XYZ file of C-alpha atoms in Angstrom:
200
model
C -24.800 0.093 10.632
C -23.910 -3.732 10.543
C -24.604 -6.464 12.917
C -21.670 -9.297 13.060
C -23.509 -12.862 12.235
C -21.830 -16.068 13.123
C -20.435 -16.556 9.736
C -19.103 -12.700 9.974
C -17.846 -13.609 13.508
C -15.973 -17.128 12.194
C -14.479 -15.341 9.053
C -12.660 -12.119 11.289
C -11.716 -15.466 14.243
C -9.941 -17.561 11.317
C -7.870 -14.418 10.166
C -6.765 -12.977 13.421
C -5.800 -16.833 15.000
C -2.595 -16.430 14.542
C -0.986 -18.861 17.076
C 2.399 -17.996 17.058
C 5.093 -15.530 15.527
C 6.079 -17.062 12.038
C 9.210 -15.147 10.407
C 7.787 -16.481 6.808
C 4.282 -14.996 7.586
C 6.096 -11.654 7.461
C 8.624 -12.376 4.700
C 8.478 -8.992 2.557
C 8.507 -11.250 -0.774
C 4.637 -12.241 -0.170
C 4.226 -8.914 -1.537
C 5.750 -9.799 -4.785
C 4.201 -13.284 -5.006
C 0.595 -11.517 -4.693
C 1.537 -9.003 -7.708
C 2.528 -12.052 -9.879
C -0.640 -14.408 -8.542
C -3.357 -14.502 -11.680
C -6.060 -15.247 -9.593
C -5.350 -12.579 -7.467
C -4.676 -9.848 -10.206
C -7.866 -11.119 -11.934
C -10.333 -9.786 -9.074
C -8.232 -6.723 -8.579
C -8.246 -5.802 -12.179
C -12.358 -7.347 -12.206
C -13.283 -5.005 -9.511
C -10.764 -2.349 -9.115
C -9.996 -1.424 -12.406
C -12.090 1.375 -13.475
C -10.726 3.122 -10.062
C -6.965 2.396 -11.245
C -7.483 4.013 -14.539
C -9.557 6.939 -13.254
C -7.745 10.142 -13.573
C -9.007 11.115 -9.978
C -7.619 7.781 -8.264
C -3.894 8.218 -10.460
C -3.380 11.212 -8.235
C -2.534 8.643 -5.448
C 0.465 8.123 -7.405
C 2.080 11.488 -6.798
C 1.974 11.172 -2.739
C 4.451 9.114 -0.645
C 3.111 6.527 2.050
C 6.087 4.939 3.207
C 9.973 5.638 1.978
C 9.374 5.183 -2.094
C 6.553 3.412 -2.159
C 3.455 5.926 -3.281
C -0.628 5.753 -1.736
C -1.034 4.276 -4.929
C 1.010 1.012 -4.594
C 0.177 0.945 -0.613
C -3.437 0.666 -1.642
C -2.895 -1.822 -4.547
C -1.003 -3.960 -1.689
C -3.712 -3.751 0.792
C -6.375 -4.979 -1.476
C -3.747 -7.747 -2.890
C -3.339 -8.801 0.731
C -7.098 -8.512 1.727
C -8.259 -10.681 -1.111
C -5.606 -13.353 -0.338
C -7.008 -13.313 3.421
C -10.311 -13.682 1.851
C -9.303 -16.760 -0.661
C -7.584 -18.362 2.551
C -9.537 -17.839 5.151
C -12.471 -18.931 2.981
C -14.406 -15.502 4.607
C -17.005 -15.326 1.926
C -16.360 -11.250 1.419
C -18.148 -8.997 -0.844
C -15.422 -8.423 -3.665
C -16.621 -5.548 -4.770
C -16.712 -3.692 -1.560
C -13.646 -5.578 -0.070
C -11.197 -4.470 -3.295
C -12.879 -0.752 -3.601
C -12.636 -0.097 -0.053
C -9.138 -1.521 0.071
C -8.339 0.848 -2.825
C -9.986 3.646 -1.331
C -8.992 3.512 1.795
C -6.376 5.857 2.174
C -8.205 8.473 -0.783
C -6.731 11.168 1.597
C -4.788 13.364 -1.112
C -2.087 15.029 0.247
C 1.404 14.356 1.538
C 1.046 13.388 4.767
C 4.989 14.074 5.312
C 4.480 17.505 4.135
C 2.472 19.754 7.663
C 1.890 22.417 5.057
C 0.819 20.339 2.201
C -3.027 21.638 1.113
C -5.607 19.385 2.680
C -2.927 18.334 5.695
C -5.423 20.055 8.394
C -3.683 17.980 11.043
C -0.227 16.880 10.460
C 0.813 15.675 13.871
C -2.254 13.452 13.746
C -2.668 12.211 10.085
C -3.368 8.730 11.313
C -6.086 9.861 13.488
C -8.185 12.207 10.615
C -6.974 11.251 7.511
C -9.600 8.159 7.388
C -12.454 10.689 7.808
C -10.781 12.948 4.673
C -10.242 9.423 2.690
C -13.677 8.756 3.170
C -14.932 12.632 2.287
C -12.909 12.518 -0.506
C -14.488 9.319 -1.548
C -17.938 10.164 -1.437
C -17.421 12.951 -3.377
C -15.374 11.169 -6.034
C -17.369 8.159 -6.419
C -20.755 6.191 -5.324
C -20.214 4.245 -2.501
C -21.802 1.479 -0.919
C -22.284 1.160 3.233
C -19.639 -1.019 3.331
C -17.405 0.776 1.472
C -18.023 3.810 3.963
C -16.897 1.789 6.982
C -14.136 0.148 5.266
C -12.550 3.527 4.644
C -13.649 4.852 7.924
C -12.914 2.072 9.982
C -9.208 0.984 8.825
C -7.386 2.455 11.238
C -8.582 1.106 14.117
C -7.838 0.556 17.031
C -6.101 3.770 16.461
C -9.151 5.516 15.944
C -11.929 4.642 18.557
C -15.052 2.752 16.404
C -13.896 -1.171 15.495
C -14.790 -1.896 11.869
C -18.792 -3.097 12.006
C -18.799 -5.121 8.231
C -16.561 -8.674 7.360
C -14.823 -6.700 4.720
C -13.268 -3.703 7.348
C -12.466 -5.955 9.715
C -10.237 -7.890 6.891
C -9.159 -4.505 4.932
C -8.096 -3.334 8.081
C -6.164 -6.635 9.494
C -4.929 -6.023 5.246
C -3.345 -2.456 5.775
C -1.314 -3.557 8.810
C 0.115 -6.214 7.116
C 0.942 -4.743 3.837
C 2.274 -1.968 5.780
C 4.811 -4.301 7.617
C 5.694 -6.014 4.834
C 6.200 -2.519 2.532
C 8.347 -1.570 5.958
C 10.388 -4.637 5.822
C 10.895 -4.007 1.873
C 12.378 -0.803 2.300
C 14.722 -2.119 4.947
C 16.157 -4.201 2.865
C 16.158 -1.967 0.041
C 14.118 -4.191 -2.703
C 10.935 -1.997 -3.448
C 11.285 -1.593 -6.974
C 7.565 -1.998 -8.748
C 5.966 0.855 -10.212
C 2.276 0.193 -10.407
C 1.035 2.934 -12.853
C 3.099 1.482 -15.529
C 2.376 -2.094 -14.771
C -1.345 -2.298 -14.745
């Protein structure tokens, strides 16, 4: 589908070189710093916002990802993360595709906890399928773009055999580890306490 280019190649180096373990590069307040960063809300709410306020997309809100914290407020923190790599890194992303695809990405709609929720066809292995429903229930939901497709697709990796082939997965996916850690650390320490739907 996509063929890496140098600049492609630089932008996924400079966001993986990570040199050495840093305790404050997985301190869980960076989550709260990117909900109260303008510049950062600005492109979310530029090119995410019409998904946050579509009935379809508020379902996320009803399903659990991790402890309290719903789909809906996982995805909001991967694309918060992923366009802070971006602005970093200096990666030169597609916006659009990088905050839709971050948003999108886990568009699975079901509780994964639940193995006889409807739409859980494989509840032992949600983190194997579930990108291939996200994306399924994506493309039915909305238009998407190629990149979109592979973000979606491609997040889970290297869980799921085929590396991300576009800039944007490769970041979205780096993104959803992260924000995952960080949401993990958060409910260790018991501070998750943003709801999302109300705030934007």
């Amino acid at each position: 589908m996509f063929k890496l280019n140098e600049n492609d190649k630089t932008a996924i180096k400079a966001v993986l070189d990570i040199k050495e373990y840093n305790e404050e590069n997985f301190d869980p307040a960076i989550l709260d710093q990117l909900e109260n960063d303008p510049k950062i809300l600005s492109l979310l709410k530029k090119y995410g916002g019409e998904l946050l306020s579509d009935r379809r997309y508020l379902q996320l809100t009803k399903f659990i990802q991790h402890g309290d914290v719903t789909v809906y407020q996982h995805c909001i923190h991967v694309a918060l993360c992923a366009l802070k790599f971006n602005d970093r890194f200096n990666t030169g992303a597609d916006l659009s595709a990088l905050v839709r695809g971050s948003l999108l990405h886990d568009y699975f709609l079901y509780d994964w906890h639940d193995g006889s929720a409807p739409g859980n066809i494989h509840p032992k292995l949600h983190g194997f399928y579930h990108p291939g429903i996200a994306l399924k229930n994506a493309v039915k939901d909305y238009n998407l773009s190629k990149r979109e497709k592979d973000i979606i697709k491609k997040h889970m990796w290297p869980l799921t055999i085929n590396p991300p082939r576009c800039r944007e997965a490769w970041i979205v996916c780096i993104a959803d580890k992260y924000a995952s850690t960080l949401e993990t650390l958060k409910l260790k320490k018991g501070i998750i306490a943003t709801d999302y739907a109300e705030s934007l």
